[in-house]
mmCIF file of C-alpha atoms (C1' of nucleotides) in Angstrom:
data_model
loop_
_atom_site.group_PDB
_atom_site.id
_atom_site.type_symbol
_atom_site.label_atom_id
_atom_site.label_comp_id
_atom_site.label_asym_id
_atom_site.label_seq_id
_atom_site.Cartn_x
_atom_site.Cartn_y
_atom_site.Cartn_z
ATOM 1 C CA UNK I 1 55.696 -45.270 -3.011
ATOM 2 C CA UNK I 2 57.489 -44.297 -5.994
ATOM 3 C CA UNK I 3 58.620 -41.012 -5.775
ATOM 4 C CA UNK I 4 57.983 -38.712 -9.194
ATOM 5 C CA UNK I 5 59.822 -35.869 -8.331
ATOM 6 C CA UNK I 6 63.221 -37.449 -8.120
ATOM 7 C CA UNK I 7 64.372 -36.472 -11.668
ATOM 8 C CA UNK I 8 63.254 -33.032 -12.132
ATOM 9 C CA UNK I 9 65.561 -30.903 -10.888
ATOM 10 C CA UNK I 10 69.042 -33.004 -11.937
ATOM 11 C CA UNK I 11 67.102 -32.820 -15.656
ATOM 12 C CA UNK I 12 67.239 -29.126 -15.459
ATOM 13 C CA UNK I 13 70.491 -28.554 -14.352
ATOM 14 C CA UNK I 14 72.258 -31.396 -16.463
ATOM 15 C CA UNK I 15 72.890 -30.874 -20.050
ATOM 16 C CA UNK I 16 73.832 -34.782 -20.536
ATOM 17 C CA UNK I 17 77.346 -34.852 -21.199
ATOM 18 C CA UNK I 18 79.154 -37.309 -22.837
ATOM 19 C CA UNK I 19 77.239 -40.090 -24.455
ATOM 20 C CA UNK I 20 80.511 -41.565 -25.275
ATOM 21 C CA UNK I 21 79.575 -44.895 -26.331
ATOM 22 C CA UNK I 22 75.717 -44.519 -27.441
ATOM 23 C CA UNK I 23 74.753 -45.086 -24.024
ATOM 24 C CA UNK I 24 73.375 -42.434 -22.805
ATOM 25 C CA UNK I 25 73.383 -41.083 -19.064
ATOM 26 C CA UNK I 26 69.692 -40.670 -19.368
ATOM 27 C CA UNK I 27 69.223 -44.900 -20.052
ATOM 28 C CA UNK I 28 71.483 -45.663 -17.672
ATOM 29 C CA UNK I 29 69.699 -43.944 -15.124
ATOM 30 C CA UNK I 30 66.194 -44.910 -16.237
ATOM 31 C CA UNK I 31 67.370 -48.620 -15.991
ATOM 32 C CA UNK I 32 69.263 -47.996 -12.745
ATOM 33 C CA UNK I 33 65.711 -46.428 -11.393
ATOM 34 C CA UNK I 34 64.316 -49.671 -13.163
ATOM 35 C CA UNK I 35 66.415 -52.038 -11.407
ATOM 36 C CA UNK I 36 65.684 -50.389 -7.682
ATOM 37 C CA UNK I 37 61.845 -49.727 -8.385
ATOM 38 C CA UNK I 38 62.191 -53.768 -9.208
ATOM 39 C CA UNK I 39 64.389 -54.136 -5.808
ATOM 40 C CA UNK I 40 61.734 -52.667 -3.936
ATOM 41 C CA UNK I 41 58.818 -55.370 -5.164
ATOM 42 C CA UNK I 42 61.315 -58.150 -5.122
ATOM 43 C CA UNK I 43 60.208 -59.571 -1.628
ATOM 44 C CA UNK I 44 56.935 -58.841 -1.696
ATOM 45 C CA UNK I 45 56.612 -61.062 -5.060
ATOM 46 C CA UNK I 46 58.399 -64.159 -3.336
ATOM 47 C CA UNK I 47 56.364 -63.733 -0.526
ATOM 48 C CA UNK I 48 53.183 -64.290 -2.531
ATOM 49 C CA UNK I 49 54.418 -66.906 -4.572
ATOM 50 C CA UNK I 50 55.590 -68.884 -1.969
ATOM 51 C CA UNK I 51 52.542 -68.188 0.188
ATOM 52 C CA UNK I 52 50.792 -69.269 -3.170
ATOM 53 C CA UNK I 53 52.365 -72.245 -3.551
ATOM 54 C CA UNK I 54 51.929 -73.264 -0.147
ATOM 55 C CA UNK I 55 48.090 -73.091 0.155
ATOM 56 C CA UNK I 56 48.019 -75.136 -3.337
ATOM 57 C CA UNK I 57 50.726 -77.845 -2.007
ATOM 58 C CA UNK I 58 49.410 -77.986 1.795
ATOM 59 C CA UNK I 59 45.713 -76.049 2.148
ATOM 60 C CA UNK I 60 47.252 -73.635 4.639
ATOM 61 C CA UNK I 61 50.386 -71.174 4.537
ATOM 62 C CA UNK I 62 51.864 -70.941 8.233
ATOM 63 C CA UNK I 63 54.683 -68.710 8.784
ATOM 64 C CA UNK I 64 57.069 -71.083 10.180
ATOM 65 C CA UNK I 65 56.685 -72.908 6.912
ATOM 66 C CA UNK I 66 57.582 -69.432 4.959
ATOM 67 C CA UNK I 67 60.519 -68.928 7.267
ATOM 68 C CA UNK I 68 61.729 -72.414 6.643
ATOM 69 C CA UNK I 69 61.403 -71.792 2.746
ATOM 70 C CA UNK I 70 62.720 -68.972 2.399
ATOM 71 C CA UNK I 71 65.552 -69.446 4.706
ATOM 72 C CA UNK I 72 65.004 -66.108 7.162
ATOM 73 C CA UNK I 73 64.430 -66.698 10.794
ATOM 74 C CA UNK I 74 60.301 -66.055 12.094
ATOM 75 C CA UNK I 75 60.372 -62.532 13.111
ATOM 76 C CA UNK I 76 61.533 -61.609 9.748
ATOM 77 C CA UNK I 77 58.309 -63.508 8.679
ATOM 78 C CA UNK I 78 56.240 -61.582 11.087
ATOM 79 C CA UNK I 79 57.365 -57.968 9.791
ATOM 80 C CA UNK I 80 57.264 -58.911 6.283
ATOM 81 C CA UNK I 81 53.787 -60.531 6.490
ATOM 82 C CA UNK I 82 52.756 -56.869 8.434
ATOM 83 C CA UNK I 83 53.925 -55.375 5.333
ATOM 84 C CA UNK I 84 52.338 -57.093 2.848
ATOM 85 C CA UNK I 85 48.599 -57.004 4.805
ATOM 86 C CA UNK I 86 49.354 -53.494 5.082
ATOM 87 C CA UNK I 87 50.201 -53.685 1.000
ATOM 88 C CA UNK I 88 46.612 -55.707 0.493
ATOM 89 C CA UNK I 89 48.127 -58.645 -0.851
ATOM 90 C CA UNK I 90 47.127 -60.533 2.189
ATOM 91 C CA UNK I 91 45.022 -61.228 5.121
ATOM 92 C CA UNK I 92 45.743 -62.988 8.601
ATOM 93 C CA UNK I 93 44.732 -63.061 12.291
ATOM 94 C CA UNK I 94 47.576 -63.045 14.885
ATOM 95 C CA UNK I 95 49.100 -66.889 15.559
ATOM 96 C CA UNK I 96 46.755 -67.642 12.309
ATOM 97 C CA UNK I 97 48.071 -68.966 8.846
ATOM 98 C CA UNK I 98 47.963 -66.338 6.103
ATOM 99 C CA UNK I 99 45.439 -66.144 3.153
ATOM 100 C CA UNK I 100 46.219 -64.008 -0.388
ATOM 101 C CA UNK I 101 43.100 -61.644 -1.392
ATOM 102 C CA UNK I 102 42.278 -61.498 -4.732
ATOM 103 C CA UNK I 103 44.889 -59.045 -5.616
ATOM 104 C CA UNK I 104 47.450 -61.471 -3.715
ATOM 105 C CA UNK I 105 46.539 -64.161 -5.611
ATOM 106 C CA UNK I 106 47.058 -62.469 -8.974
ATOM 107 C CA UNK I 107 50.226 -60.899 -8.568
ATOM 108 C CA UNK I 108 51.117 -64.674 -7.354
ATOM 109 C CA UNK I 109 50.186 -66.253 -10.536
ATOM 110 C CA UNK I 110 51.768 -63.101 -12.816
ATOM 111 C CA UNK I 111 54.910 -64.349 -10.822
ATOM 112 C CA UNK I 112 54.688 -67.958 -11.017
ATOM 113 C CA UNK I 113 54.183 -67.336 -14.747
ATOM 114 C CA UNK I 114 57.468 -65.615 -14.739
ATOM 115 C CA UNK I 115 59.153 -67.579 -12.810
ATOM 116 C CA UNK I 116 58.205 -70.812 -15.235
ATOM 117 C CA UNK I 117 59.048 -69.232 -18.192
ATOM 118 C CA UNK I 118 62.533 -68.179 -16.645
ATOM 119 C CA UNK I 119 63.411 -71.673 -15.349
ATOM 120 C CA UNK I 120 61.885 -73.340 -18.285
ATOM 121 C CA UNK I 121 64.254 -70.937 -20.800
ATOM 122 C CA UNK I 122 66.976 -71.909 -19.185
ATOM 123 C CA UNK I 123 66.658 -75.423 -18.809
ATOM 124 C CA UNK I 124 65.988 -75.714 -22.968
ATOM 125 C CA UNK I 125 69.780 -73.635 -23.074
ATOM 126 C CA UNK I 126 71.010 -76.803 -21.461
ATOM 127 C CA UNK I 127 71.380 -75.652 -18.112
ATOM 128 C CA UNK I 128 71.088 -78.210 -15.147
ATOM 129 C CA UNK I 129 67.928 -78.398 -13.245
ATOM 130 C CA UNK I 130 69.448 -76.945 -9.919
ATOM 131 C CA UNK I 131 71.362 -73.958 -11.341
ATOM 132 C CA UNK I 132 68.343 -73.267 -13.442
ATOM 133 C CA UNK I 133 66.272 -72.838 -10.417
ATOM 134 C CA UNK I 134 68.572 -70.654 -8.515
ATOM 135 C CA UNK I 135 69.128 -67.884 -11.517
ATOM 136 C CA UNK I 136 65.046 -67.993 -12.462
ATOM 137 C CA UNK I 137 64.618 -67.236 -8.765
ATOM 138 C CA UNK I 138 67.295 -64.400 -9.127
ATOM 139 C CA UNK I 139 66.574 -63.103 -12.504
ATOM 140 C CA UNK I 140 62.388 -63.363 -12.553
ATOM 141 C CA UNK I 141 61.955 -60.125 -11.235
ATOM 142 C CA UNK I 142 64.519 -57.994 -13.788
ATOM 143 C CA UNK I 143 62.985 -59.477 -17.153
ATOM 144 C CA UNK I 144 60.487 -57.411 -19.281
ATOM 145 C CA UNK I 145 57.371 -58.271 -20.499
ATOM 146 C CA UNK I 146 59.081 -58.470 -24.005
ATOM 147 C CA UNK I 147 62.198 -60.345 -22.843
ATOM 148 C CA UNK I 148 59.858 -62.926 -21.195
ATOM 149 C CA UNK I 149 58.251 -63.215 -24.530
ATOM 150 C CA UNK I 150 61.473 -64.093 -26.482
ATOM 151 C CA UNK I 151 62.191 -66.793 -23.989
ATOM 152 C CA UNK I 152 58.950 -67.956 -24.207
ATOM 153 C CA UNK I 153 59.223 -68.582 -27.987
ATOM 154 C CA UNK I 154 62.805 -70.224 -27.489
ATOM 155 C CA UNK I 155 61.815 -72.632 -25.027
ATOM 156 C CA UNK I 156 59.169 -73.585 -27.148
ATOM 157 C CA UNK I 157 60.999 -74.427 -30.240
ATOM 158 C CA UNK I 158 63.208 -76.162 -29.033
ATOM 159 C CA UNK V 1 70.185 -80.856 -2.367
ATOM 160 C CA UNK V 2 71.144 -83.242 -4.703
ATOM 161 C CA UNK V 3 67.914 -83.735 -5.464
ATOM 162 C CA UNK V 4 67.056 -82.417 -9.035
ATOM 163 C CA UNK V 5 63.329 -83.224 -8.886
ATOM 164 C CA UNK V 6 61.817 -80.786 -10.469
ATOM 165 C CA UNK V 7 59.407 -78.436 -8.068
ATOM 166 C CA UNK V 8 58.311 -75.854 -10.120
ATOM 167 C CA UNK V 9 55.963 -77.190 -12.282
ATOM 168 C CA UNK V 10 53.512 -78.536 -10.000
ATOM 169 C CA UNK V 11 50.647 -78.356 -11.363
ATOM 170 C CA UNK V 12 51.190 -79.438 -14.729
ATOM 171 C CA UNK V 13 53.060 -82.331 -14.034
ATOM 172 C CA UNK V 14 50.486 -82.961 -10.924
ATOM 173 C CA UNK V 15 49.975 -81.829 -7.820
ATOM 174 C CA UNK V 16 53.117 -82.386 -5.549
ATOM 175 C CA UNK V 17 53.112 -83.938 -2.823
ATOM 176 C CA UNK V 18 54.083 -83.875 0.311
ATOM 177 C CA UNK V 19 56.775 -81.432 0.018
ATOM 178 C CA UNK V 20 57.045 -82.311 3.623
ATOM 179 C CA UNK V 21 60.498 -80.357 4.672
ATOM 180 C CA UNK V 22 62.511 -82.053 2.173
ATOM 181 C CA UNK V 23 65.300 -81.254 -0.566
ATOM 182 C CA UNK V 24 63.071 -78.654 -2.280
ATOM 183 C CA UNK V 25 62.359 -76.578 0.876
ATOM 184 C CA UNK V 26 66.365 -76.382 0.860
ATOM 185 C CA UNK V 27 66.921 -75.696 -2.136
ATOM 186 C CA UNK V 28 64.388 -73.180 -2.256
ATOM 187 C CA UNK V 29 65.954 -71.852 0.655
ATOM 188 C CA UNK V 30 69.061 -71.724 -0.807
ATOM 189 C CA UNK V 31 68.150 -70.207 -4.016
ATOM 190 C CA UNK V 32 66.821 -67.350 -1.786
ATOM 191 C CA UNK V 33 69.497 -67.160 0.363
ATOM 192 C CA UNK V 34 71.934 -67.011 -3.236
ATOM 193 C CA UNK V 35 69.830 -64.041 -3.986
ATOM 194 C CA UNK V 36 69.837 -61.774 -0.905
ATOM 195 C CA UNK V 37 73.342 -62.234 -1.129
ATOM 196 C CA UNK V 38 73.507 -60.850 -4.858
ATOM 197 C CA UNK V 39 71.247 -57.761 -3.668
ATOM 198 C CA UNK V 40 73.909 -56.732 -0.909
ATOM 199 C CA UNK V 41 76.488 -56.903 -3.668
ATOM 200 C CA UNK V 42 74.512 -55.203 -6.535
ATOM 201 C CA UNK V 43 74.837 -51.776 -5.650
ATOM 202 C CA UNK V 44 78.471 -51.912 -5.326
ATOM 203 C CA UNK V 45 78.492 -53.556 -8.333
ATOM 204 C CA UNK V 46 77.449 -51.237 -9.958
ATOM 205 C CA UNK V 47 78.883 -48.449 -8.472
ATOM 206 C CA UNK V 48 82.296 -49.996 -9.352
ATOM 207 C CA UNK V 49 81.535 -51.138 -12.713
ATOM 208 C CA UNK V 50 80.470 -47.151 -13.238
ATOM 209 C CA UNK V 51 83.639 -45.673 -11.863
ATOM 210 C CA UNK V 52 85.345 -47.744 -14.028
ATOM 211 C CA UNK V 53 83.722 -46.477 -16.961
ATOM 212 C CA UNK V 54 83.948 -42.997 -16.134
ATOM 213 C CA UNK V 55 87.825 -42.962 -15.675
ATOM 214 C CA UNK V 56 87.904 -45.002 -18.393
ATOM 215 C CA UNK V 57 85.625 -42.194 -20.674
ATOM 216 C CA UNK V 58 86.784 -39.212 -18.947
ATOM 217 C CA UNK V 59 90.029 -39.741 -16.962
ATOM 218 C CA UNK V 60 87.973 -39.221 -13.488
ATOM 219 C CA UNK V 61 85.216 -40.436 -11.559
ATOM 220 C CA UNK V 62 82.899 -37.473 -9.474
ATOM 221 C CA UNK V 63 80.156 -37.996 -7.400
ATOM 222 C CA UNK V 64 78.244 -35.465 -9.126
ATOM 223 C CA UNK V 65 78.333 -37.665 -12.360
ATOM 224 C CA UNK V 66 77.601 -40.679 -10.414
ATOM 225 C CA UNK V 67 74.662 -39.483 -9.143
ATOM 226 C CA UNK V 68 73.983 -38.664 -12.481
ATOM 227 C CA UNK V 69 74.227 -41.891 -13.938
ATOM 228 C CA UNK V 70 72.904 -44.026 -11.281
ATOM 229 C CA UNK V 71 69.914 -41.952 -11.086
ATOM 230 C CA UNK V 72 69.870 -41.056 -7.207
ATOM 231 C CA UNK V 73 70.897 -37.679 -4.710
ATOM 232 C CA UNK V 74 74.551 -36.713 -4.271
ATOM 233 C CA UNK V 75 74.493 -37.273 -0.824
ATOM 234 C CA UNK V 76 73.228 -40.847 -1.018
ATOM 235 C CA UNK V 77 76.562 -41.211 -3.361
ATOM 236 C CA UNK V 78 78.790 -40.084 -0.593
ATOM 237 C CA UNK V 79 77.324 -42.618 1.298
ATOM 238 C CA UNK V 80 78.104 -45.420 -0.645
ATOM 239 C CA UNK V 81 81.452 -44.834 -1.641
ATOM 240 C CA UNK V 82 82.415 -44.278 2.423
ATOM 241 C CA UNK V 83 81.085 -48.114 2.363
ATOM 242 C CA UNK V 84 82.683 -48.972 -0.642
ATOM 243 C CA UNK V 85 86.570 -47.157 0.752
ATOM 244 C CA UNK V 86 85.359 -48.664 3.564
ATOM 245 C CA UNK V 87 85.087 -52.507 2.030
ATOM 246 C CA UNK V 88 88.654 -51.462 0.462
ATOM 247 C CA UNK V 89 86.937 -51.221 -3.221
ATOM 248 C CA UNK V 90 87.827 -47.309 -3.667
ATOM 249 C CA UNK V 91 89.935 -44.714 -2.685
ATOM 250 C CA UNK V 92 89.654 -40.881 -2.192
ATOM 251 C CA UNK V 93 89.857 -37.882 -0.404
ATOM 252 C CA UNK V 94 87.343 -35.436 0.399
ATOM 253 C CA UNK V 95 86.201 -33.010 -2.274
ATOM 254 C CA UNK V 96 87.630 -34.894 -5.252
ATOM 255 C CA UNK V 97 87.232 -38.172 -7.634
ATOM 256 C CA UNK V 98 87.218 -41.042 -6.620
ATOM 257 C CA UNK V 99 89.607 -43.891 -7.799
ATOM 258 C CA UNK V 100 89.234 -48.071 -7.772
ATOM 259 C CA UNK V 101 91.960 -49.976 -6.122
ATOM 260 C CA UNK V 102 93.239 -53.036 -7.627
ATOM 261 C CA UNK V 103 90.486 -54.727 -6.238
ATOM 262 C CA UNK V 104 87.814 -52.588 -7.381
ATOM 263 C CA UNK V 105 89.281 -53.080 -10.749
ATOM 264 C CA UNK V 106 89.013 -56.411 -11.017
ATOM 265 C CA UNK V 107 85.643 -56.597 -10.057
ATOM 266 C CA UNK V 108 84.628 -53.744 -12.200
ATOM 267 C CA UNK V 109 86.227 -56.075 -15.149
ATOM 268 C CA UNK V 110 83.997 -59.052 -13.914
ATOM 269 C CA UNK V 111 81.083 -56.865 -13.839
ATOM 270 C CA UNK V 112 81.361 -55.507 -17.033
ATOM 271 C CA UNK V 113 82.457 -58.822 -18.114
ATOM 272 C CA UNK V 114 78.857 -60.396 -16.908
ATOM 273 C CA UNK V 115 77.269 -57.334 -17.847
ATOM 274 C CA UNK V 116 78.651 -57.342 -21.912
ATOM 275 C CA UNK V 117 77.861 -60.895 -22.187
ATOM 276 C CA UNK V 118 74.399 -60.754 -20.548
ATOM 277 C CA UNK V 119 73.635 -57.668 -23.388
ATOM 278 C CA UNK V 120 75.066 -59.165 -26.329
ATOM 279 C CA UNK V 121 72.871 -62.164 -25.287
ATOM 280 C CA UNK V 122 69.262 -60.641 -25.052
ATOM 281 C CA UNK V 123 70.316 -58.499 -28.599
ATOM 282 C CA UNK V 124 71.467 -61.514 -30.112
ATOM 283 C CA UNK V 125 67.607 -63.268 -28.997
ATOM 284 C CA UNK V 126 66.231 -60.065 -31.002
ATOM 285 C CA UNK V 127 65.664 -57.774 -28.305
ATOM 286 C CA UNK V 128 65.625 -54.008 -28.866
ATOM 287 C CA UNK V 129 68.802 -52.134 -28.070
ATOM 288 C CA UNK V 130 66.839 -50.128 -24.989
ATOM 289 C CA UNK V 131 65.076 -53.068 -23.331
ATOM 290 C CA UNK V 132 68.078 -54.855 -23.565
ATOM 291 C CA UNK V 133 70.353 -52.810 -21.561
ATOM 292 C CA UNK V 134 67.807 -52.355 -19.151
ATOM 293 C CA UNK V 135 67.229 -55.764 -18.511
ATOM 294 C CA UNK V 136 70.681 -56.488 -18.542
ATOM 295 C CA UNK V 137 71.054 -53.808 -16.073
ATOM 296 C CA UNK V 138 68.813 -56.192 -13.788
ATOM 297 C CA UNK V 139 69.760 -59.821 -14.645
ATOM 298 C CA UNK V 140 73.531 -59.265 -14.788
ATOM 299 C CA UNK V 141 73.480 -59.810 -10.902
ATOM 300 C CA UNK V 142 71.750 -63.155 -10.791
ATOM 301 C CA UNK V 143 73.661 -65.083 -13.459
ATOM 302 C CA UNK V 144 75.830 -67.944 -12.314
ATOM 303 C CA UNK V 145 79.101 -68.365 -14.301
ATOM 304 C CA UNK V 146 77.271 -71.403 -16.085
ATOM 305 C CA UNK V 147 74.339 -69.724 -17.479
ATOM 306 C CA UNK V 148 76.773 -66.933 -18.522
ATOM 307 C CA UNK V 149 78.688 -69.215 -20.790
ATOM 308 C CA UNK V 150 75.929 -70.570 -22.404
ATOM 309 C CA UNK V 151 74.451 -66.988 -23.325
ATOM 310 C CA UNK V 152 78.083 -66.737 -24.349
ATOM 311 C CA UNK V 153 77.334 -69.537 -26.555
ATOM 312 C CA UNK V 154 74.353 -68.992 -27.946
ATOM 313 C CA UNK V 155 75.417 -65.182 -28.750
ATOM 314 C CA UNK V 156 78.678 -66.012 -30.338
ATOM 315 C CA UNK V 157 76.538 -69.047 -32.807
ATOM 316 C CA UNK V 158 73.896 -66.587 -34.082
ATOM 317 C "C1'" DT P 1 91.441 -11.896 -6.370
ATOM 318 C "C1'" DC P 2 86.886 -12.201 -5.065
ATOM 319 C "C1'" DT P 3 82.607 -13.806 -5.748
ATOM 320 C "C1'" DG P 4 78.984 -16.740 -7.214
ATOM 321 C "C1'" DA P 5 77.951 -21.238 -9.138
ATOM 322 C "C1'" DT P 6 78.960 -25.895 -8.812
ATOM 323 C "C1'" DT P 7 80.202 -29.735 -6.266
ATOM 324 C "C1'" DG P 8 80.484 -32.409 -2.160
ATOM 325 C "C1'" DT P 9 79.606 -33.394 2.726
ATOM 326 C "C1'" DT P 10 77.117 -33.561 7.073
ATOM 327 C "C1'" DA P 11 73.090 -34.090 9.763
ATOM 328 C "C1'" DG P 12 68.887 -35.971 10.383
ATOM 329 C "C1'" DC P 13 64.925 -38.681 8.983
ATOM 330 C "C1'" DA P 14 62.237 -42.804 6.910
ATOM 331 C "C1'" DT P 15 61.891 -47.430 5.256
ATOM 332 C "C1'" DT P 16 63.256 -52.091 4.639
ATOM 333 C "C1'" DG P 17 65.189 -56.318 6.007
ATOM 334 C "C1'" DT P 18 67.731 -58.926 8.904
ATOM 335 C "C1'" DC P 19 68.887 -60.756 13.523
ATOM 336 C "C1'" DT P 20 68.481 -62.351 18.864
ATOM 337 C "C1'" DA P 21 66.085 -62.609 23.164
ATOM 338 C "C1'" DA P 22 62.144 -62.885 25.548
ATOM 339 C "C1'" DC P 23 57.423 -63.302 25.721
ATOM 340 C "C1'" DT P 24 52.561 -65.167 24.448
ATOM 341 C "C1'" DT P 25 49.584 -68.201 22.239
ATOM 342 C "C1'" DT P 26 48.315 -72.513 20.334
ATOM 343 C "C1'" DA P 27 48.818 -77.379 19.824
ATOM 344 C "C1'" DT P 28 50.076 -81.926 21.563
ATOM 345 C "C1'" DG P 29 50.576 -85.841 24.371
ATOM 346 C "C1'" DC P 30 50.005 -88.171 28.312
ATOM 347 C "C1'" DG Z 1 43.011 -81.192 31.588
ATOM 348 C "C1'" DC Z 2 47.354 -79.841 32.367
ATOM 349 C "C1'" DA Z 3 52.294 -79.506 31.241
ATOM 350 C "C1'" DT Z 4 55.371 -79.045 27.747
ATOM 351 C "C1'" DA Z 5 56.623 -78.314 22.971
ATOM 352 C "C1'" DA Z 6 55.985 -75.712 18.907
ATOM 353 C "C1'" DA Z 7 54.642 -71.657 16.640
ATOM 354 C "C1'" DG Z 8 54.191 -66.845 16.513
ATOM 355 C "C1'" DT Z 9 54.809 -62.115 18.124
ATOM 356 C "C1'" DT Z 10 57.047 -58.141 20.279
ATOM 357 C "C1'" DA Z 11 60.913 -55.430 21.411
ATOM 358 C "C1'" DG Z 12 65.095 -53.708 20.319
ATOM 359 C "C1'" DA Z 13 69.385 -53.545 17.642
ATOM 360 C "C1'" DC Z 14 71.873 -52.765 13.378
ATOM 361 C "C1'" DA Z 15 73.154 -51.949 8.557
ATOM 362 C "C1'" DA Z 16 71.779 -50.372 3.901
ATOM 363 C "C1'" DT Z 17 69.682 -47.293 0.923
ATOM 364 C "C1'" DG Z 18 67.237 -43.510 -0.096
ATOM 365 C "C1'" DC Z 19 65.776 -38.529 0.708
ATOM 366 C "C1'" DT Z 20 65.996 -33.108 2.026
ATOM 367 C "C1'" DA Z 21 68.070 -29.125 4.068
ATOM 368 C "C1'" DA Z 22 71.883 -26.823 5.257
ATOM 369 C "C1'" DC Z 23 76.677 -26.143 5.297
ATOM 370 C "C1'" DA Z 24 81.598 -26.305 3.290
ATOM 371 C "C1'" DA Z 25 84.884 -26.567 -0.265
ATOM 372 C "C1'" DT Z 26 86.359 -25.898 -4.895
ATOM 373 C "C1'" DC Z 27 86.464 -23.800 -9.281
ATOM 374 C "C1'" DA Z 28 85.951 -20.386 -12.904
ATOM 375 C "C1'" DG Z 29 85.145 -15.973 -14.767
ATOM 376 C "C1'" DA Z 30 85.185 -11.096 -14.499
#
DNA sequence: TCTGATTGTTAGCATTGTCTAACTTTATGC
DNA sequence: GCATAAAGTTAGACAATGCTAACAATCAGA
């Protein structure tokens, strides 16, 4: 999926010019790369989650339920949920109600752990419950393991 | 969806209920629907915020440097700035640099606006220089104007 | 000035994610 | 137990984003 060759040749022919203000072209395109690469496993991870949380709250995940969640209309459901068996994360039978596998499950609770720490970060800054939710649900998938870790220990002393 | 309950911390508070179709599923929904909408605008985002910089730094903007910086093919750059002349964000002609109209300037300002305040933030928390600016890189898309002035205020106080 | 290197575009392909419309399957209620 | 409602899938469209290969334009140096 991730494609190793991309910076090979542009590394040959570029000499990396101007690092005019000590950030270089180099980290700017590593994070860029970062950001996409991040992009790219963005869906799948709220997919899981909610599917996740689903089974916990209700014993089954259906896809109507998904579609109502996540606010995308059923066929949108039915091609993601394709992609995702195809991925391993999950399992289903046509017109069935969808079931993680093992590796499902633990991206699902590496995400929910994520997620938490986000929300509960930013509700110790202050921040109102319902904005809090919407930015952890936007910025859960861009924070490093060591980022995570700082907001960990913030939330936690205060 | 003005109901602040919180949702996310099911199982430690206990085990949620019948989350039959109610406020959360909405603002769940909504959350996700907030953050699709941030993904169509990231790229030109950050295409804009890095045309600004490179007039800024070098008096022009190429597609060769672009491509450069953002990490991806020249021809996937020609792409995206006929969408972003198209969306009336740039202007240029064929074969030479590309320049922001007043639009694209002021969101290039926003941008960098979020994206300076996001950075200072995660340094100020004791992040390292590198894994700051690439999670900056990622977050700076999915912070509400709110969040951003408390990381303002935390940043400013340390 | 011409010629080759650099830069930029076009064409064509793949994938992802979204939709609507129409169909099939499953569930429900009488 | 059948008819209808609900749920789910398929088909087909479209836009975005990425790529490679090949072509076109521009620039720079001899």
């Amino acid at each position: 999926m991730c494609d190793t060759k991309l910076m090979t040749q542009r590394d040959l022919a570029n000499p990396t010019p101007s690092v005019t203000d000590g950030r270089p072209a180099d980290l700017r395109a590593e994070a860029f790369q970062g950001v996409r690469d991040a992009r790219s496993r963005e869906l799948a991870e709220d997919y899981v989650e909610l599917i996740a949380e689903l089974i916990h709250d209700h014993g089954e995940a259906r896809p109507v339920e998904i579609a109502a969640r996540l606010g995308v209309r059923p066929p949108t459901v039915t091609k993601a949920l394709d992609r995702l068996a195809r991925e391993g994360l999950i399992t289903r039978a046509k017109y069935r109600s969808v079931f993680l596998t093992d590796e499902g499950r633990a991206l699902a609770r590496e995400c929910r752990r994520r997620h938490e720490i986000v929300l509960r970060f930013l509700l110790s800054l202050g921040l109102d419950a319902e904005t809090a939710e919407r930015d952890a649900e936007g910025i859960e998938h861009h924070v490093s393991e060591r980022t995570l870790a700082l907001f960990a220990a913030y939330a936690s002393k205060s």
